[in-house]
Amino acid sequence: MSFLTPRLFSLASLITEGEVVADIGTDHAYLPIYLAKDGKAKKIYATDVSLGPLNVAKNNLASFGVADKVETILADGIEWTIPNKIKLDSCIIAGMGSTSILDILKKDNENIYSYIIASNTSLEPIRIWTKQKKYFVEKELIVEDNKIIYEIIKINKFAGTKIKNKKDILFGPILIKDENNKLFLQKWLEEEEKLFNLLQQIPKKDKKYKEILNRKKEISKLLKRRTLIND
């Protein structure tokens, strides 16, 4: 489908056959439309906190002939799964920053088995949350969409890769192992340059200076190792 962006394609790729799926903050419902057309998901919910976007979603679902395959719900976040006793195999949260996503995750409950998250900001707070909850990382992807590089994570409550240390939190426990991923390299080269420029502007006595310097050192160490591997 031409309207589906590389980021949305990547999100859809993390859905497995027969899953019950919810798209939180569905907006135009493009992802649920694709999933409904694809036929992979067993059941699809599309939610939004505002009636306006939800009506747009309903109209789009009808236009694509999948209104009978996607249930729309006016709801804030994921708490609606509890009173409705709805169990989700995958809960997709995308198109917002990590702070907003963490607010939604405060209502994490046993009815949701996994989360697929694409944040507009750093995934580090999401990985910290995952580690604190003792959940696992099932998959991680990195994708460029409209000249922006996004990291996507699928968090599984029962199986996958553990987040063990600060490196895993910063780089991702799965992404860090993919030594030939050019987008991963590009993302961290850009971050290294950004931090270098930031250090030129901050006085060394500033309490943030050491924190930024240590972060840059960690990134530079990884990039140096990657350069040696790929040479």
Short mmCIF file of C-alpha atoms in Angstrom, two decimals:
data_model
loop_
_atom_site.label_atom_id
_atom_site.label_comp_id
_atom_site.label_asym_id
_atom_site.label_seq_id
_atom_site.Cartn_x
_atom_site.Cartn_y
_atom_site.Cartn_z
CA MET A 1 0.00 0.00 0.00
CA SER A 2 1.47 3.30 -1.10
CA PHE A 3 0.37 5.21 2.02
CA LEU A 4 2.31 2.91 4.34
CA THR A 5 5.64 4.46 5.33
CA PRO A 6 8.84 2.42 5.95
CA ARG A 7 8.27 2.86 9.71
CA LEU A 8 4.72 1.48 9.52
CA PHE A 9 5.89 -1.40 7.31
CA SER A 10 8.50 -2.26 9.96
CA LEU A 11 5.88 -2.18 12.72
CA ALA A 12 3.62 -4.48 10.68
CA SER A 13 6.50 -6.91 10.08
CA LEU A 14 6.66 -7.61 13.82
CA ILE A 15 3.14 -9.06 13.88
CA THR A 16 3.03 -12.83 13.63
CA GLU A 17 0.27 -15.05 12.23
CA GLY A 18 -2.95 -15.21 14.24
CA GLU A 19 -2.21 -12.44 16.72
CA VAL A 20 -4.74 -10.18 18.43
CA VAL A 21 -3.38 -6.66 17.90
CA ALA A 22 -4.15 -3.13 19.08
CA ASP A 23 -2.86 0.09 17.55
CA ILE A 24 -2.83 2.73 20.30
CA GLY A 25 -3.34 6.29 19.03
CA THR A 26 -4.24 4.98 15.59
CA ASP A 27 -4.74 8.41 13.95
CA HIS A 28 -5.59 7.61 10.28
CA ALA A 29 -5.69 3.85 10.99
CA TYR A 30 -3.26 3.14 8.16
CA LEU A 31 -1.53 0.39 10.10
CA PRO A 32 -4.76 -1.43 11.05
CA ILE A 33 -5.92 -1.12 7.41
CA TYR A 34 -2.72 -2.77 6.21
CA LEU A 35 -2.97 -5.51 8.84
CA ALA A 36 -6.60 -6.15 7.92
CA LYS A 37 -5.77 -6.35 4.20
CA ASP A 38 -2.78 -8.58 4.91
CA GLY A 39 -4.97 -10.98 6.89
CA LYS A 40 -2.20 -12.01 9.26
CA ALA A 41 -3.79 -10.70 12.48
CA LYS A 42 -6.73 -12.62 13.93
CA LYS A 43 -8.33 -9.53 15.51
CA ILE A 44 -7.44 -5.82 15.29
CA TYR A 45 -8.34 -2.92 17.57
CA ALA A 46 -7.71 0.71 16.63
CA THR A 47 -7.89 3.19 19.50
CA ASP A 48 -7.60 6.93 19.90
CA VAL A 49 -8.13 9.34 22.77
CA SER A 50 -9.98 11.90 20.60
CA LEU A 51 -13.23 11.44 18.73
CA GLY A 52 -12.07 13.51 15.70
CA PRO A 53 -9.12 11.24 14.74
CA LEU A 54 -11.20 8.16 15.54
CA ASN A 55 -13.92 9.29 13.10
CA VAL A 56 -11.22 9.81 10.44
CA ALA A 57 -10.00 6.29 11.20
CA LYS A 58 -13.54 4.90 10.84
CA ASN A 59 -13.99 6.64 7.49
CA ASN A 60 -10.67 5.29 6.22
CA LEU A 61 -11.51 1.76 7.37
CA ALA A 62 -14.81 1.98 5.50
CA SER A 63 -13.14 3.39 2.38
CA PHE A 64 -10.73 0.44 2.25
CA GLY A 65 -13.49 -2.07 2.91
CA VAL A 66 -12.13 -3.35 6.23
CA ALA A 67 -14.54 -1.72 8.71
CA ASP A 68 -15.81 -5.19 9.67
CA LYS A 69 -12.28 -6.40 10.43
CA VAL A 70 -11.12 -3.60 12.75
CA GLU A 71 -12.85 -2.58 15.97
CA THR A 72 -12.43 1.11 16.85
CA ILE A 73 -12.34 2.16 20.49
CA LEU A 74 -12.41 5.67 22.00
CA ALA A 75 -9.92 5.27 24.84
CA ASP A 76 -6.88 6.81 26.47
CA GLY A 77 -3.92 4.44 26.46
CA ILE A 78 -4.26 0.75 27.33
CA GLU A 79 -6.39 0.65 30.48
CA TRP A 80 -9.48 -0.29 28.42
CA THR A 81 -8.13 -3.82 28.09
CA ILE A 82 -8.87 -4.50 31.78
CA PRO A 83 -12.66 -3.85 32.11
CA ASN A 84 -13.25 -5.28 28.63
CA LYS A 85 -11.19 -8.38 29.49
CA ILE A 86 -9.44 -8.14 26.12
CA LYS A 87 -6.17 -10.01 25.75
CA LEU A 88 -3.64 -8.63 23.26
CA ASP A 89 -0.77 -10.58 21.74
CA SER A 90 0.80 -7.32 20.48
CA CYS A 91 0.09 -3.77 21.54
CA ILE A 92 1.52 -1.17 19.12
CA ILE A 93 2.47 2.26 20.48
CA ALA A 94 4.03 4.61 17.95
CA GLY A 95 4.04 8.21 16.76
CA MET A 96 4.80 9.82 20.13
CA GLY A 97 7.78 10.45 22.40
CA SER A 98 9.10 8.09 25.07
CA THR A 99 7.72 10.22 27.93
CA SER A 100 4.17 9.88 26.55
CA ILE A 101 4.72 6.17 25.89
CA LEU A 102 5.88 5.62 29.48
CA ASP A 103 2.72 7.35 30.73
CA ILE A 104 0.71 4.81 28.74
CA LEU A 105 2.85 1.92 30.04
CA LYS A 106 1.96 2.84 33.64
CA LYS A 107 -1.25 0.91 32.96
CA ASP A 108 0.66 -2.20 31.83
CA ASN A 109 -1.40 -5.23 32.76
CA GLU A 110 -1.55 -9.02 32.40
CA ASN A 111 -3.93 -8.80 29.42
CA ILE A 112 -1.08 -7.56 27.21
CA TYR A 113 1.63 -10.09 26.24
CA SER A 114 3.94 -7.88 24.19
CA TYR A 115 4.50 -4.29 23.08
CA ILE A 116 5.75 -3.01 19.73
CA ILE A 117 7.13 0.49 20.26
CA ALA A 118 8.48 3.12 17.87
CA SER A 119 9.26 6.31 19.75
CA ASN A 120 9.84 9.72 18.18
CA THR A 121 12.59 10.22 20.76
CA SER A 122 15.28 8.01 22.29
CA LEU A 123 14.30 4.42 23.19
CA GLU A 124 16.59 4.45 26.24
CA PRO A 125 13.78 5.21 28.75
CA ILE A 126 11.72 2.39 27.22
CA ARG A 127 14.64 -0.04 27.58
CA ILE A 128 15.13 1.05 31.19
CA TRP A 129 11.43 0.35 31.84
CA THR A 130 11.78 -3.05 30.15
CA LYS A 131 14.75 -3.93 32.36
CA GLN A 132 12.98 -2.78 35.52
CA LYS A 133 9.94 -4.90 34.67
CA LYS A 134 12.23 -7.88 33.95
CA TYR A 135 10.72 -8.23 30.49
CA PHE A 136 12.59 -9.32 27.35
CA VAL A 137 13.44 -7.84 23.97
CA GLU A 138 12.03 -10.12 21.28
CA LYS A 139 13.18 -8.05 18.29
CA GLU A 140 14.74 -4.70 17.43
CA LEU A 141 14.72 -2.94 14.09
CA ILE A 142 16.18 0.30 12.78
CA VAL A 143 14.59 2.07 9.83
CA GLU A 144 14.91 5.37 7.98
CA ASP A 145 11.66 7.17 7.24
CA ASN A 146 11.51 10.67 5.73
CA LYS A 147 15.23 11.17 6.56
CA ILE A 148 14.65 10.29 10.23
CA ILE A 149 16.15 7.14 11.74
CA TYR A 150 13.78 5.25 14.05
CA GLU A 151 14.52 2.38 16.40
CA ILE A 152 11.68 -0.10 16.88
CA ILE A 153 11.47 -2.57 19.74
CA LYS A 154 9.21 -5.55 20.42
CA ILE A 155 9.04 -6.22 24.15
CA ASN A 156 7.96 -9.71 25.15
CA LYS A 157 6.99 -10.46 28.75
CA PHE A 158 8.00 -14.10 28.63
CA ALA A 159 10.90 -14.74 26.23
CA GLY A 160 13.69 -13.07 24.29
CA THR A 161 16.90 -11.20 25.03
CA LYS A 162 17.51 -9.62 28.42
CA ILE A 163 18.69 -6.03 28.84
CA LYS A 164 21.73 -6.54 31.05
CA ASN A 165 23.73 -3.32 31.20
CA LYS A 166 24.12 0.33 30.18
CA LYS A 167 25.32 -0.62 26.69
CA ASP A 168 22.16 -2.60 26.10
CA ILE A 169 20.09 0.36 27.27
CA LEU A 170 21.94 2.81 25.04
CA PHE A 171 22.37 0.79 21.86
CA GLY A 172 19.80 -2.01 22.19
CA PRO A 173 20.74 -5.60 23.14
CA ILE A 174 19.92 -6.96 19.66
CA LEU A 175 20.87 -3.99 17.47
CA ILE A 176 24.34 -3.79 19.03
CA LYS A 177 25.09 -7.32 17.75
CA ASP A 178 24.27 -6.46 14.12
CA GLU A 179 27.77 -5.44 13.09
CA ASN A 180 26.95 -4.69 9.44
CA ASN A 181 23.90 -2.49 9.94
CA LYS A 182 24.66 0.75 8.07
CA LEU A 183 21.70 2.66 9.53
CA PHE A 184 22.82 1.79 13.05
CA LEU A 185 26.28 3.11 12.22
CA GLN A 186 24.84 6.26 10.65
CA LYS A 187 22.62 6.96 13.67
CA TRP A 188 25.50 6.79 16.13
CA LEU A 189 27.93 8.72 13.93
CA GLU A 190 25.38 11.53 13.84
CA GLU A 191 24.89 11.28 17.61
CA GLU A 192 28.64 11.39 18.19
CA GLU A 193 28.95 14.55 16.08
CA LYS A 194 26.02 16.16 17.88
CA LEU A 195 27.57 15.47 21.28
CA PHE A 196 30.98 16.72 20.11
CA ASN A 197 29.41 20.04 19.06
CA LEU A 198 27.48 20.22 22.32
CA LEU A 199 30.66 19.79 24.36
CA GLN A 200 32.16 22.84 22.62
CA GLN A 201 29.30 24.94 23.93
CA ILE A 202 29.15 23.75 27.54
CA PRO A 203 31.65 24.91 30.21
CA LYS A 204 33.70 22.03 31.62
CA LYS A 205 32.54 22.95 35.13
CA ASP A 206 28.90 22.42 34.14
CA LYS A 207 27.50 19.28 35.79
CA LYS A 208 26.14 18.11 32.43
CA TYR A 209 29.57 18.22 30.78
CA LYS A 210 30.86 15.00 32.34
CA GLU A 211 27.61 13.16 31.61
CA ILE A 212 27.71 14.17 27.93
CA LEU A 213 31.43 13.41 27.68
CA ASN A 214 30.96 9.90 29.08
CA ARG A 215 28.11 9.27 26.66
CA LYS A 216 30.25 10.44 23.74
CA LYS A 217 33.13 8.20 24.87
CA GLU A 218 30.82 5.17 24.96
CA ILE A 219 29.57 5.93 21.45
CA SER A 220 33.09 6.61 20.11
CA LYS A 221 34.31 3.30 21.57
CA LEU A 222 31.54 1.40 19.79
CA LEU A 223 32.14 3.24 16.50
CA LYS A 224 35.87 2.57 16.64
CA ARG A 225 35.22 -1.13 17.14
CA ARG A 226 32.72 -1.18 14.25
CA THR A 227 35.20 0.59 11.96
CA LEU A 228 37.88 -2.01 12.74
CA ILE A 229 35.44 -4.86 12.09
CA ASN A 230 34.26 -3.42 8.77
CA ASP A 231 37.71 -2.41 7.44
#
